[in-house]
Structure formats: C-alpha cells, structure tokens
Tab-separated table of C-alpha atoms in Angstrom:
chain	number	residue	atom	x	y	z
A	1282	UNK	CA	59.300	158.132	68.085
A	1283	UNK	CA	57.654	156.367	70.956
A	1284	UNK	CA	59.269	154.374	73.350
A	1285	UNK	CA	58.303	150.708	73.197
A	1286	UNK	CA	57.156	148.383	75.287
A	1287	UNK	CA	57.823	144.622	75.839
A	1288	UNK	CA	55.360	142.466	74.466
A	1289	UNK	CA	54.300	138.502	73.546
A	1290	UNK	CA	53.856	136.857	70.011
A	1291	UNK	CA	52.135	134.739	72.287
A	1292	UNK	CA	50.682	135.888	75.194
A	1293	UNK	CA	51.896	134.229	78.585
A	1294	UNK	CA	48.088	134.101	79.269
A	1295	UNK	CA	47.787	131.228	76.908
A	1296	UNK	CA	50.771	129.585	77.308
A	1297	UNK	CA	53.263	131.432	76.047
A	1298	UNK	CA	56.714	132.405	77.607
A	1299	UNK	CA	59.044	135.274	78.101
A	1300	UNK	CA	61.559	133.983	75.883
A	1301	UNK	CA	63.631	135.980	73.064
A	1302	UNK	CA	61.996	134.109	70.257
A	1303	UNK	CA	58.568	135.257	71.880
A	1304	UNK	CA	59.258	138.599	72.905
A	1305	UNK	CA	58.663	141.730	70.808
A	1306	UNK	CA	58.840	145.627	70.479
A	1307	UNK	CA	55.730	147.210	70.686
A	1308	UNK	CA	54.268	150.730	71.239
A	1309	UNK	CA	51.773	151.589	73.949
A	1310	UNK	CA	48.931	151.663	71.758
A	1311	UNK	CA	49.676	149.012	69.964
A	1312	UNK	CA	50.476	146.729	72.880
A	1313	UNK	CA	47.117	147.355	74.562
A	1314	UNK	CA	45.139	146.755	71.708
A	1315	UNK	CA	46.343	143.610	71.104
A	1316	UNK	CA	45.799	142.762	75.096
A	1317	UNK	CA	46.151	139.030	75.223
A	1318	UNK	CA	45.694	138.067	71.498
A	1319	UNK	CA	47.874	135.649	69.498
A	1320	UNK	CA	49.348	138.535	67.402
A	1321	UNK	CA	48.969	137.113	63.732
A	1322	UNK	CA	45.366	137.144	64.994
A	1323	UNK	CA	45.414	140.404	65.722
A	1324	UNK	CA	47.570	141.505	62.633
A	1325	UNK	CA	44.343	140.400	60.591
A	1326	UNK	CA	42.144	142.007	62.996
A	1327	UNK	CA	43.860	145.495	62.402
A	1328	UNK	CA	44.048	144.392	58.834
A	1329	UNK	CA	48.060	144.491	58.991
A	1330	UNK	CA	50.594	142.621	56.972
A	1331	UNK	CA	51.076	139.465	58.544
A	1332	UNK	CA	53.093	137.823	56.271
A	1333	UNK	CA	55.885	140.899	56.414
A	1334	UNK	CA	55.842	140.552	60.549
A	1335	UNK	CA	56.295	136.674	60.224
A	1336	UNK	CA	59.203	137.212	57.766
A	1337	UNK	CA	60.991	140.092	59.972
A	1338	UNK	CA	60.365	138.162	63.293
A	1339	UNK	CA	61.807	134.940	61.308
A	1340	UNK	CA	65.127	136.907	60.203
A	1341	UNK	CA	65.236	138.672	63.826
A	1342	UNK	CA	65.228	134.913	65.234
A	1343	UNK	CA	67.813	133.459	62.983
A	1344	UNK	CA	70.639	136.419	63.653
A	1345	UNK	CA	69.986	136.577	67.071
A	1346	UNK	CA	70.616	132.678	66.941
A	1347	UNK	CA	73.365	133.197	64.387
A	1348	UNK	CA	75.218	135.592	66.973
A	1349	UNK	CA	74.609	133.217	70.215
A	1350	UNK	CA	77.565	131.288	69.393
C-alpha cells in the first residue's frame, strides 16, 4: 500500500481551505494528477465514481462531526 498524501476537495488555489471537511487522503499519483482541480471535476475526468466519493466523504464528515462532541 502506498503512503498517502494530504490533499484538497477544493484546492486552496481557488479558495479553498485546509480544513477537515476539505482535506483528503490521497496517493502520490493520484494527488498530482489532480494538481489544482476541483476533485468531482477531476473524478469525471479520470472517469471515476463520483457519486461513491461524495457519499464516503459525506459519511466521513458526519462521524467525524458526530465524535467532536
């Protein structure tokens, strides 16, 4: 397995922020080709299932805020 690397749903590049709900795992490759690209933008690109991301990201968010408590 390859170590991952930190990387933006939205890139800080165009506005995003280094926040938990905008941070994700990423490998190497995977982080570079993506660069500075909104990443459901470059889920279709790569021809990836962006719905499946979108619903794991939304459960990530909500038991990470369920556990903030």
């Amino acid at each position: 397995m390859q170590p991952c690397n930190k990387d933006c749903v939205m890139p800080v590049s165009r506005g995003g922020r280094y926040t938990l709900g905008n941070v994700v795992p990423a490998c190497a490759s995977c982080n570079a080709s993506k660069h500075n690209t909104e990443v459901t933008g470059w889920l279709r690109r790569k021809k990836l299932d962006e719905r499946a991301f979108l619903e794991r990201h939304a459960l990530i968010l909500r038991e990470l805020g369920a556990h903030q408590d």
